Short mmCIF file of C-alpha atoms and ligand atoms in Angstrom, two decimals:
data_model
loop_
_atom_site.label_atom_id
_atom_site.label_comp_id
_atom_site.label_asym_id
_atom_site.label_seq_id
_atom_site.Cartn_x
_atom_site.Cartn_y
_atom_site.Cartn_z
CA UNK A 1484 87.57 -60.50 31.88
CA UNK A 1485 90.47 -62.14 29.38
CA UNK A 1486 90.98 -60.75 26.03
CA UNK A 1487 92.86 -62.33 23.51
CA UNK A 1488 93.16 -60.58 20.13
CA UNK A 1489 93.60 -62.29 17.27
CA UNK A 1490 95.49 -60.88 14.31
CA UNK A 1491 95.76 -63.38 11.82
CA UNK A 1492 98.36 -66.13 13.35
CA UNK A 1493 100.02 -63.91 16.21
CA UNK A 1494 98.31 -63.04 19.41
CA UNK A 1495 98.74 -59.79 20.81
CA UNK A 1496 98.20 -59.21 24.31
CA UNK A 1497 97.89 -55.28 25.31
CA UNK A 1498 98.28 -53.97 28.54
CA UNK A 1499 96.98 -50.60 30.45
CA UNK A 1500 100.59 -48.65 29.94
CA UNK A 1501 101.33 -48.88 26.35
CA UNK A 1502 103.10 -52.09 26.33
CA UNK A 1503 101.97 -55.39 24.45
CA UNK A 1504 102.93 -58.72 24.26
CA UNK A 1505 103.50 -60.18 20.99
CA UNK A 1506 103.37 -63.71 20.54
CA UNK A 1507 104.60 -64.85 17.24
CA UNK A 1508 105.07 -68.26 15.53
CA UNK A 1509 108.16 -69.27 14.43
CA UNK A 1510 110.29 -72.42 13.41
CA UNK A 1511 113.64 -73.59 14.91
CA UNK A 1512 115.52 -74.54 12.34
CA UNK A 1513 118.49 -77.43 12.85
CA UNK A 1514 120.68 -78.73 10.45
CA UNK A 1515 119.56 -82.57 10.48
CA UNK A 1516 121.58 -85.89 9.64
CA UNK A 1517 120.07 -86.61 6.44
CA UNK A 1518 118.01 -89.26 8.15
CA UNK A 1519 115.63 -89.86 4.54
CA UNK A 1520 117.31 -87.49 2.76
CA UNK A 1521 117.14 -87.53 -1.06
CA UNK A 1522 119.65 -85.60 -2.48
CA UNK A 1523 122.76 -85.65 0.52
CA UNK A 1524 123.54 -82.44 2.03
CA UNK A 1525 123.03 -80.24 4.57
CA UNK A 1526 119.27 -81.14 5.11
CA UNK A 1527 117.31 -78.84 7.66
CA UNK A 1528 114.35 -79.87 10.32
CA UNK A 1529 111.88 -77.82 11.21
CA UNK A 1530 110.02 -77.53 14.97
CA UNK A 1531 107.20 -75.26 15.67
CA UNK A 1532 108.65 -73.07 18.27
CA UNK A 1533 106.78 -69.55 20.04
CA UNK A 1534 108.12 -66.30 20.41
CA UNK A 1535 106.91 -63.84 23.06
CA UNK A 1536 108.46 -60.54 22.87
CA UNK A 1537 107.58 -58.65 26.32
CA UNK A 1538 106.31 -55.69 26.92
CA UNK A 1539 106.48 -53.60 23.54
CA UNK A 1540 106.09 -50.20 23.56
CA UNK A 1541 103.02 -48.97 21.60
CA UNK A 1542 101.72 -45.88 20.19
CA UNK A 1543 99.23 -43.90 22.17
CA UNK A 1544 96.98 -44.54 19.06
CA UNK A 1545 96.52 -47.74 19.76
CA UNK A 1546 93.07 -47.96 22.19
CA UNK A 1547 92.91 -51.09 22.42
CA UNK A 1548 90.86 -52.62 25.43
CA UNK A 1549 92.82 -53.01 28.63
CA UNK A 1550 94.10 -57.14 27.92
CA UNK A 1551 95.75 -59.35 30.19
CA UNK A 1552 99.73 -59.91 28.98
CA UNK A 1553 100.49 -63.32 27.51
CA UNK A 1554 99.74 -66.29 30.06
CA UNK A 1555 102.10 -69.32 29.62
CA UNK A 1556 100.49 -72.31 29.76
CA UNK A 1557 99.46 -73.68 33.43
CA UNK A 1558 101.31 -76.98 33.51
CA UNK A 1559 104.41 -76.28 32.18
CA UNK A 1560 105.44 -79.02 28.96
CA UNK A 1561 108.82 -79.45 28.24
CA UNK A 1562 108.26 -80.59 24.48
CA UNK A 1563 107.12 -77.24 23.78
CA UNK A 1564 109.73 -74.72 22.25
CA UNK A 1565 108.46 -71.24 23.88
CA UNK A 1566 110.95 -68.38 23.93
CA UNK A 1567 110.46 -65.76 25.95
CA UNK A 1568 112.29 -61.70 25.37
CA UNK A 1569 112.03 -59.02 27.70
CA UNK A 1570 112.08 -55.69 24.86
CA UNK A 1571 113.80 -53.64 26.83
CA UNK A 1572 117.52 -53.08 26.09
CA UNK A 1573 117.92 -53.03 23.19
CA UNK A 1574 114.61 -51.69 21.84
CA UNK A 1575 113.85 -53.87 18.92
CA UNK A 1576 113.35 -51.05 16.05
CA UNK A 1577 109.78 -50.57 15.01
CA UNK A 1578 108.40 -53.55 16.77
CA UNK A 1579 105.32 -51.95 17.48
CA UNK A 1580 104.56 -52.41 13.12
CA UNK A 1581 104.55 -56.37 14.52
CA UNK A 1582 101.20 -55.69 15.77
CA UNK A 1583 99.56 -54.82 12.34
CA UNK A 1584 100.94 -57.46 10.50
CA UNK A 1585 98.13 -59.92 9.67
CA UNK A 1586 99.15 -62.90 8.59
CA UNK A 1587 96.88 -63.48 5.69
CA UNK A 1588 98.02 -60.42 3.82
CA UNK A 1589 101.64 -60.31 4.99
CA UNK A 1590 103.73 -63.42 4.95
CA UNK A 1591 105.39 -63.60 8.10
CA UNK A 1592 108.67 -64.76 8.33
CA UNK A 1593 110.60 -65.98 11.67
CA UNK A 1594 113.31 -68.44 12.20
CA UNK A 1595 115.10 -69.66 15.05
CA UNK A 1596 118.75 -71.07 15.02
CA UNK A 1597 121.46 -72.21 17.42
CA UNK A 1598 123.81 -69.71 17.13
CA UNK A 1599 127.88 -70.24 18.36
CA UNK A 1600 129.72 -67.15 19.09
CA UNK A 1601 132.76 -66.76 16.92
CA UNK A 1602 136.13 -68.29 19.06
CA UNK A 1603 133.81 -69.84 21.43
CA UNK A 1604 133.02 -73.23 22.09
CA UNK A 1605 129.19 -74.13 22.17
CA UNK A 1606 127.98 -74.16 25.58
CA UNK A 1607 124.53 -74.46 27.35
CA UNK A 1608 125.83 -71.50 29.72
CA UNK A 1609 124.29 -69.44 28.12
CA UNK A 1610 123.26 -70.58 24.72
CA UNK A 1611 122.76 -68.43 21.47
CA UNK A 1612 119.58 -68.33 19.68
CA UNK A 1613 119.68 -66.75 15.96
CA UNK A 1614 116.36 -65.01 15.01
CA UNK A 1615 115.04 -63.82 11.70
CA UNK A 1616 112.50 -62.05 11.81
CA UNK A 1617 110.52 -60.19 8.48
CA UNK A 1618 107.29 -59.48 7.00
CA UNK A 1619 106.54 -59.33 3.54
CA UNK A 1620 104.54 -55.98 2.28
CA UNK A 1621 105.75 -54.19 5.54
CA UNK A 1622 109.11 -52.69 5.67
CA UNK A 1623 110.25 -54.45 8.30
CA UNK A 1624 113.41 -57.11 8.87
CA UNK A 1625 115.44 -58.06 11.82
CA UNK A 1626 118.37 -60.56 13.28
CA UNK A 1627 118.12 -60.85 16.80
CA UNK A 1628 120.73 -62.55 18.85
CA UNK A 1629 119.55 -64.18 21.83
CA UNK A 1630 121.15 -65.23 24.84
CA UNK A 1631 119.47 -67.31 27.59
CA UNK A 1632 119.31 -66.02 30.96
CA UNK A 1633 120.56 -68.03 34.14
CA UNK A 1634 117.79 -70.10 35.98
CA UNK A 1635 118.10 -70.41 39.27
CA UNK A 1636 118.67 -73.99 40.52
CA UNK A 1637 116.36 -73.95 43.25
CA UNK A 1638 113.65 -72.90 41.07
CA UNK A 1639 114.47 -74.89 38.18
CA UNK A 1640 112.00 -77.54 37.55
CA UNK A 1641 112.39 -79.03 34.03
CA UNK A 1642 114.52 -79.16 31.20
CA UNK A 1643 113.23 -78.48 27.63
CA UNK A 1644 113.32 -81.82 25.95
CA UNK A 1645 114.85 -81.17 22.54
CA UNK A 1646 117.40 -78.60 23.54
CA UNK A 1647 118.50 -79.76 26.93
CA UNK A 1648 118.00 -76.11 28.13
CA UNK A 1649 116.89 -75.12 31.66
CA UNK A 1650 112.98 -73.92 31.61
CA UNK A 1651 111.97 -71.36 34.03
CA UNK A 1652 109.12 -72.41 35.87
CA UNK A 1653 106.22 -71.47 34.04
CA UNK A 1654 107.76 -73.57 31.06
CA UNK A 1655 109.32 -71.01 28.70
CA UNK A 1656 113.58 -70.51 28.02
CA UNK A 1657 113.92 -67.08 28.89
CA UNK A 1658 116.14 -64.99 27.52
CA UNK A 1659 117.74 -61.27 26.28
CA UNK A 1660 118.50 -59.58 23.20
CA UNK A 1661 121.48 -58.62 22.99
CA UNK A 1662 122.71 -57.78 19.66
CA UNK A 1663 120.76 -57.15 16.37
CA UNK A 1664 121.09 -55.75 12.84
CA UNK A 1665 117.90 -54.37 11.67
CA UNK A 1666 116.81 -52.47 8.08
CA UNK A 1667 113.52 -50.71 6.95
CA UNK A 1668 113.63 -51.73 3.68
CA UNK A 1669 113.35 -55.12 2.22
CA UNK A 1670 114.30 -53.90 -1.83
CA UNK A 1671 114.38 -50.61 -3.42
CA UNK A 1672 114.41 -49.43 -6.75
CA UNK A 1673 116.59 -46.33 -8.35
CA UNK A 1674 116.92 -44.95 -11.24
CA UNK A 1675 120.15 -44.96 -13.95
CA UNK A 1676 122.95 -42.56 -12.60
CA UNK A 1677 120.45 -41.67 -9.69
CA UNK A 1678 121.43 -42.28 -5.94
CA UNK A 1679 120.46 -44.47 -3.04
CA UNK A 1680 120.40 -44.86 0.65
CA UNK A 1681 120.38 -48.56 1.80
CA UNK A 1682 119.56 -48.42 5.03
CA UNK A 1683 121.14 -50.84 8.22
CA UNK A 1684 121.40 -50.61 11.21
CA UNK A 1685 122.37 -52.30 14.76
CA UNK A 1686 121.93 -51.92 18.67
CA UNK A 1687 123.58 -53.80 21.08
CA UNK A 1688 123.04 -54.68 24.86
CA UNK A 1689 124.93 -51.53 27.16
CA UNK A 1690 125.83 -53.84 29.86
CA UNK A 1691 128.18 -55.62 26.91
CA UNK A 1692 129.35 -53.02 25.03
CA UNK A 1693 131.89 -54.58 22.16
CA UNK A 1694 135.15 -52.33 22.01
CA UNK A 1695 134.93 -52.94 18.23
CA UNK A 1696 132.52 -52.60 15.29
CA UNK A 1697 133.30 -53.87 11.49
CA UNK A 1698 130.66 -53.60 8.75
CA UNK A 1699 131.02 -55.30 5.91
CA UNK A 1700 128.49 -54.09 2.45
CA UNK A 1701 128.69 -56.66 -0.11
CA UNK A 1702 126.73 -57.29 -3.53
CA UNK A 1703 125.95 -60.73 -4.60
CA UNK A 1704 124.30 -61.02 -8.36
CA UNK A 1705 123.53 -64.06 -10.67
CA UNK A 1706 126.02 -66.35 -8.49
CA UNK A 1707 129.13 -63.33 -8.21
CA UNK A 1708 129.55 -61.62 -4.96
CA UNK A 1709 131.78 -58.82 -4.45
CA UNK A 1710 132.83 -56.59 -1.71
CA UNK A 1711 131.37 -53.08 -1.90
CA UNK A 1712 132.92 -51.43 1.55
CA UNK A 1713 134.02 -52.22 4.46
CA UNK A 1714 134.63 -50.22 8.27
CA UNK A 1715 136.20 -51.43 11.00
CA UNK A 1716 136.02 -48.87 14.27
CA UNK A 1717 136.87 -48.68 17.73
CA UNK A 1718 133.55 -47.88 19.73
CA UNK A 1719 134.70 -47.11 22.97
CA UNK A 1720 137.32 -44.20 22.46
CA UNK A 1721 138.00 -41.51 20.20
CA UNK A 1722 141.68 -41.97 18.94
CA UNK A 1723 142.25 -43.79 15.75
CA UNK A 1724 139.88 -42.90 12.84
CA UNK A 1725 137.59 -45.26 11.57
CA UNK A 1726 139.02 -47.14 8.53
CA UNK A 1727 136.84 -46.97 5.88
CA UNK A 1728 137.26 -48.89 2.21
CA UNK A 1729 134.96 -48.68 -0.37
CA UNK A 1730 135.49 -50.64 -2.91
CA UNK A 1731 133.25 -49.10 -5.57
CA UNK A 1732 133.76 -45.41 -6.29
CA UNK A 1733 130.52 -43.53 -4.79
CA UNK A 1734 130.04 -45.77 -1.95
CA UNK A 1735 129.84 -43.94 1.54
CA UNK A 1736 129.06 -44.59 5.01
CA UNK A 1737 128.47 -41.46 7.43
CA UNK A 1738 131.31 -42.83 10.35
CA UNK A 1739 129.47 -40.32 12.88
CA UNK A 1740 126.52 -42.15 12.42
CA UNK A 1741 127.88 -44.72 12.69
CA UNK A 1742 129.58 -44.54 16.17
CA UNK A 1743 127.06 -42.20 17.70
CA UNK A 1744 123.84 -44.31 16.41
CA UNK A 1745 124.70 -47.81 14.91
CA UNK A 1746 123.61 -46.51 11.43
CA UNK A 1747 125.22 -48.34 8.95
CA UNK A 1748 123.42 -47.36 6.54
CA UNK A 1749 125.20 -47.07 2.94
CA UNK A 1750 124.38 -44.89 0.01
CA UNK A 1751 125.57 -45.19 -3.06
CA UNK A 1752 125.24 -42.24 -5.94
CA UNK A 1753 125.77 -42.89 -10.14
CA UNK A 1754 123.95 -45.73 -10.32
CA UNK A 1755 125.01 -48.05 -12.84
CA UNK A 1756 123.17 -51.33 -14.33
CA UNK A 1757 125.97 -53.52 -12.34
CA UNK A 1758 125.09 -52.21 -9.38
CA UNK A 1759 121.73 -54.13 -8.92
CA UNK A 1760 121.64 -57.14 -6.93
CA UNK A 1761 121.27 -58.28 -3.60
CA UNK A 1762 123.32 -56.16 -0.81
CA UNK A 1763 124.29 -57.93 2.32
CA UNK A 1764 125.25 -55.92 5.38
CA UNK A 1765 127.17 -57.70 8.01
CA UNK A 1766 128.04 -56.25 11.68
CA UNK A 1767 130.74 -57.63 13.43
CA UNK A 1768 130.89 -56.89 16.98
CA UNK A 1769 133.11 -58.63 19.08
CA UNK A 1770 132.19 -62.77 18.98
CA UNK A 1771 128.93 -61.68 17.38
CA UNK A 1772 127.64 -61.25 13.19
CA UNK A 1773 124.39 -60.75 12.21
CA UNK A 1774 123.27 -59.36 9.11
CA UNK A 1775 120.23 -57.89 6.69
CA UNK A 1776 119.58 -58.47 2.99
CA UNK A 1777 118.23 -55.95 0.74
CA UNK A 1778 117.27 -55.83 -3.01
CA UNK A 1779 118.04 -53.19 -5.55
CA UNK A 1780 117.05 -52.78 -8.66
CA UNK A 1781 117.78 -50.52 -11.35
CA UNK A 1782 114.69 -49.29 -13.14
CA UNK A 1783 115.08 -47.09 -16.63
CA UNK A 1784 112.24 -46.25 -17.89
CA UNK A 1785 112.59 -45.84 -21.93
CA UNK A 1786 112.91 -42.61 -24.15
CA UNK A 1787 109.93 -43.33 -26.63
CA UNK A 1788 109.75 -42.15 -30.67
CA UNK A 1789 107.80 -42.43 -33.39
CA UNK A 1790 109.89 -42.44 -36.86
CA UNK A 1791 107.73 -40.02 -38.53
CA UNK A 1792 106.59 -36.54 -37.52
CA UNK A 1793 104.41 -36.32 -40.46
CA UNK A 1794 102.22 -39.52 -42.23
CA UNK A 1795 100.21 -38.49 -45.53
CA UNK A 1796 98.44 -41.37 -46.51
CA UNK A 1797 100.04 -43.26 -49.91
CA UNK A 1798 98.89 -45.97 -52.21
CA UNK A 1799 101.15 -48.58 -51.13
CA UNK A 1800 101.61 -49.47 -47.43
CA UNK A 1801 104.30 -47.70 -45.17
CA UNK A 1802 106.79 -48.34 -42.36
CA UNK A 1803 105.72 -46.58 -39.22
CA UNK A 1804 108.21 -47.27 -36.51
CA UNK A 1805 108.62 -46.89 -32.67
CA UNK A 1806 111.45 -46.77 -31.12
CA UNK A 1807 111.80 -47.53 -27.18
CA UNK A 1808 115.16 -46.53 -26.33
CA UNK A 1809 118.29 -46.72 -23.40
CA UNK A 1810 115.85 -48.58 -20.85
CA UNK A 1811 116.51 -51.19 -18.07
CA UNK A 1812 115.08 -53.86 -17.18
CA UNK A 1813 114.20 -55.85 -20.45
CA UNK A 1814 110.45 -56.08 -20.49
CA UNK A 1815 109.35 -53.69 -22.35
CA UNK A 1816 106.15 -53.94 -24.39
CA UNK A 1817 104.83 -52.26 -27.31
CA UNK A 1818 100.97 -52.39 -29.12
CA UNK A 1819 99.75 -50.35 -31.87
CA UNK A 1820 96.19 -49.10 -31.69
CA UNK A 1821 94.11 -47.30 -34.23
CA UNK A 1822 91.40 -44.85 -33.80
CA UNK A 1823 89.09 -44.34 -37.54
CA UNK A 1824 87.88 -40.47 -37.71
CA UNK A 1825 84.61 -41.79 -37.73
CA UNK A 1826 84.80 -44.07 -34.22
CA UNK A 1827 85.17 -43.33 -30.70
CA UNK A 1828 87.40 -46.29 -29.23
CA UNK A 1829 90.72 -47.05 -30.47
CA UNK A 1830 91.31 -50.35 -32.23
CA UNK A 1831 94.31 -52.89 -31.61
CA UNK A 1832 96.01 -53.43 -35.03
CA UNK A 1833 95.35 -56.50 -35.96
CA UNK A 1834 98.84 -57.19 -37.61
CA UNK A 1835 101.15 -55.98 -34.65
CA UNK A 1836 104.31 -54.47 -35.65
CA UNK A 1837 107.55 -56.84 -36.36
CA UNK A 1838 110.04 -56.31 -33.21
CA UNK A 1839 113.24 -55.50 -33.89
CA UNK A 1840 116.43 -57.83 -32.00
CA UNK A 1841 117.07 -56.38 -28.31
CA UNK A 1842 119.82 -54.06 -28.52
CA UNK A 1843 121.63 -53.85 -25.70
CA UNK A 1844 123.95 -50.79 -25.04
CA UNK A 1845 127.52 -49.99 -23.11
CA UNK A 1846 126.20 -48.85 -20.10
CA UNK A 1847 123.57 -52.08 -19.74
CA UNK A 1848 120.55 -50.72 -21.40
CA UNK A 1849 118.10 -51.97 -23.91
CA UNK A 1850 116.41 -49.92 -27.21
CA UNK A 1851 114.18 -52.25 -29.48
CA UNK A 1852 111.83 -50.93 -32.63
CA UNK A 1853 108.05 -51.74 -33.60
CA UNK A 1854 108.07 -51.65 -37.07
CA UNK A 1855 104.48 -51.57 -38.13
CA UNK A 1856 102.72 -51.82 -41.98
CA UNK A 1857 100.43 -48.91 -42.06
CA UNK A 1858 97.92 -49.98 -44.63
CA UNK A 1859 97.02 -47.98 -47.80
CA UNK A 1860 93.29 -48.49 -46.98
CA UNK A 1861 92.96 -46.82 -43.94
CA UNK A 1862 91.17 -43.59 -44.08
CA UNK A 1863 92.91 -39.69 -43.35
CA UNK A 1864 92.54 -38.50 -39.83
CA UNK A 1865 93.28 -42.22 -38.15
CA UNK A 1866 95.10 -41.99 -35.23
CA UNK A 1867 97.77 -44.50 -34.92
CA UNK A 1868 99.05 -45.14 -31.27
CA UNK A 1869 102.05 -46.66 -29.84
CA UNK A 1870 101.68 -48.11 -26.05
CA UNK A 1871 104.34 -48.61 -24.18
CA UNK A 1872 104.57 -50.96 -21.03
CA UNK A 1873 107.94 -50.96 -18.62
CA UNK A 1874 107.92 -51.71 -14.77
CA UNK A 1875 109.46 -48.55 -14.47
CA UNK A 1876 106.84 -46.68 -16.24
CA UNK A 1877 103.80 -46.42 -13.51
CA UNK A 1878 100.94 -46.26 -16.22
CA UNK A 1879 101.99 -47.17 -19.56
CA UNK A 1880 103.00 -44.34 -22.69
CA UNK A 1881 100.78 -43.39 -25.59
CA UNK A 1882 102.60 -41.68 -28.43
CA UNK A 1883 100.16 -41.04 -31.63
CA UNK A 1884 99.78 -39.36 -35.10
CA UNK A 1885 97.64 -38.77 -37.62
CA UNK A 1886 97.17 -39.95 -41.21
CA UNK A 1887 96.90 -37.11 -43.39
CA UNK A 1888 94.96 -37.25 -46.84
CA UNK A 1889 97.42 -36.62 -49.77
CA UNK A 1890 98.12 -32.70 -50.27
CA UNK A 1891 95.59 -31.13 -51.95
CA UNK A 1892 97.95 -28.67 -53.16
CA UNK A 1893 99.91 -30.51 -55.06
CA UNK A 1894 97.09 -31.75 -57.27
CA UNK A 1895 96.52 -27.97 -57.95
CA UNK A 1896 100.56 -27.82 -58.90
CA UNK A 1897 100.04 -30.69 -61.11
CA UNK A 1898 96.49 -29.16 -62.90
CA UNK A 1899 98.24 -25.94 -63.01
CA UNK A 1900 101.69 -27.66 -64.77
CA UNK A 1901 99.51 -29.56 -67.03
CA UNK A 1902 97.09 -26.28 -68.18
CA UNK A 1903 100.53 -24.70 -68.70
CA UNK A 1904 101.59 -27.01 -70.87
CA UNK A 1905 98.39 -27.29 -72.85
CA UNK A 1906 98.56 -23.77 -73.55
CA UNK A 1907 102.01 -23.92 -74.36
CA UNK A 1908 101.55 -26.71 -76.95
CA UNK A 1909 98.60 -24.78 -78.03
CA UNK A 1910 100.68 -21.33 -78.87
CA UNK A 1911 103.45 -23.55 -80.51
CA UNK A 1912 101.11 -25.33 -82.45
CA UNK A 1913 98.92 -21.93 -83.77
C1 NAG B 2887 121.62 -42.96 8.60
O1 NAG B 2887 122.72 -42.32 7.98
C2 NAG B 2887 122.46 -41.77 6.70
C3 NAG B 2887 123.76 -41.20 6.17
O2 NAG B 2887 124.68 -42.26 5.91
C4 NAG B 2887 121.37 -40.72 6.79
O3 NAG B 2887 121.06 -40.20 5.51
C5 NAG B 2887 120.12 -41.36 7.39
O4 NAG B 2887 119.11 -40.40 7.55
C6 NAG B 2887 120.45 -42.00 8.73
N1 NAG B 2887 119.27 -42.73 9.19
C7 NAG B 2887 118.78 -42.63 10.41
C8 NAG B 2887 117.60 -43.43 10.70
O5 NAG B 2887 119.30 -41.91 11.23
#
């Protein structure tokens, strides 16, 4: 009996030993000749294309029923783009997480390119494929270089129509990975003056080792890029240190790591508000470059105040300020709320406080003020309540107080002034 299981638009084909076939749908993307273009430029076509990645290793926990491996189709069609990847050296990271994505909750990204080897010429023998591969909501991103493998002429019996490429003879291009830069995270989120790890990472083919790595980190933010750090090593022998520049103070790579595992991972400590943007890592190794993207953002939440520690209730209204301050991003929101002694759920002021201007401070952050009209009508014991919202606040903050009645004690100075007096006049006047 056949299996197929469906998990939203891949097809996953599992095996007896722990190995699946994933089958995932992807474009090839080609820089086209403008043919209708609107605007000029570099215009890009897009061709349905398949990707079969063989034989990935999965969990024991995965019982799935015992399912035939991905079947090409019987009469092989050379119109149809289908790629297929032995996973075996090198492992793609976390491949296995390629299974659970369903498409209808997690957009799936994956592109395929032509892809021409730095200093040499394009050739058909072999060819370079580009892949990127991501999906949204799982932590999961990868650039896979692939090269074709050699058909044999003999066996060879068509040619795939739009990329003049040898087919093997059940109709797919088959080829290897053989270099690929891979991260865990897509975008992370620190703190002011707090630290980071930014993870990358790449694995290469054994049988061709490069002699050389370079990493390159770089930041790129509202339309400025700038060089973070850079590495270049020798891989294959221990003499010569790895040359390592960071460009920002507090930027670090671990070189061990980096020789021993392909971790290129890059942390950064004192975060400051100029360090968010997007960070590109770039691996250089030999004619190859691949790279992964990752977002940071730096998320303050604000220090919140009330002006007042103490709010006796007057005849006139009064100013009753909050004060959000030394946060990051901007959106902060504030609401006041009040709660009569003689209710149960708080009220929303129906005359919100007047905002004061953003102020923005020296090291990037934002304070702003509520300023609200506390009215002279309101009765002692209402609870007034500033809410704060801030994406880096997980549930938003209540600060409150209390209107207290006018003290009775000094309408017992006053009586006690005035009987004073009354006497006194009395005496004098006797
Ligand atoms: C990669 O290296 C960093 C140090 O730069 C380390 O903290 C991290 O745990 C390493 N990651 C892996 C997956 O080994």
């Amino acid at each position: 009996m056949i299996k197929i299981l469906f998990f939203g638009c891949f097809l996953t084909f599992v095996n007896a030993d722990g190995f699946a076939d994933v089958v995932l749908s992807c474009s090839l993307v080609e820089e086209g000749t403008g043919l209708g273009g609107m605007g000029g430029g570099a215009l890009f076509s897009r061709t349905p294309a398949t990707l079969v990645l063989r034989d990935v290793p999965v969990g024991p926990e995965e019982s799935l029923d015992t399912l035939t491996p991905f079947v090409p189709p019987s009469v092989p069609d050379p119109d149809l783009l289908l790629f297929e990847n032995k996973v075996s050296s090198p492992e793609i990271p976390n491949a296995a997480l390629l299974l659970h994505a369903d498409c209808n909750e997690q957009e799936v990204m994956c592109e395929i390119s032509r892809y021409t080897p730095r200093g040499l010429p394009e050739s058909s023998d072999p060819a370079y494929f580009m892949v990127s591969l991501s999906v949204e909501g799982l932590d999961f991103s990868t650039s896979l270089i692939l090269q074709t493998l050699p058909v044999d002429k003999y066996e060879q019996t068509l040619t795939q129509n739009k990329l003049s490429l040898p087919l093997s003879q059940s109709g797919t291009l088959l080829t290897k990975v053989i270099f690929l830069v891979f991260s865990d995270i897509n975008s992370v989120s620190a703190p002011l003056r707090g630290e980071i790890l930014l993870h990358c990472g790449f694995k290469q083919e054994e049988a061709t080792l490069a002699p050389e790595v370079g990493l390159e980190w770089r930041l790129q933010h509202r339309g400025k890029g700038r060089k973070v750090l850079e590495m270049k090593s020798r891989l294959d022998d221990t003499e010569g240190a790895p040359v390592v520049h960071g460009e920002r103070k507090g930027s670090m790579v671990d070189t061990a790591q980096v020789l021993s595992e392909g971790n290129v991972s890059m942390s950064l400590t004192e975060l400051k508000v100029v360090d968010e943007g997007t960070y590109i890592c770039t691996v250089n190794l030999g004619p190859f470059h691949a790279q992964q993207v990752i977002q940071l953002r730096i998320n303050q939440p604000p220090q919140v105040s009330l002006s007042e520690e103490k709010l006796v209730l007057k005849k006139t209204p009064q100013t009753l300020s909050c004060h959000c301050a030394k946060y990051y991003p901007l959106d902060a929101e504030m609401e006041w709320f009040f709660l009569p002694p003689t209710e149960t759920e708080p009220k929303l002021f129906p005359h919100q406080g007047s905002l004061s201007s953003h102020r923005q401070h020296g090291d990037g952050t934002f304070s702003l003020s509520s300023h609200l009209s506390v009215p002279p009508s309101f009765s002692p014991g209402t609870k007034i309540t500033c809410k704060v919202s801030h994406p880096a606040l997980d549930d938003p903050l209540y600060i409150s107080i209390v209107l207290e009645s006018p003290q009775p004690d000094s309408y017992w100075w006053v009586l006690g002034f005035l009987v004073v007096t009354v006497l006194f006049f009395y005496q004098v006047m006797k």
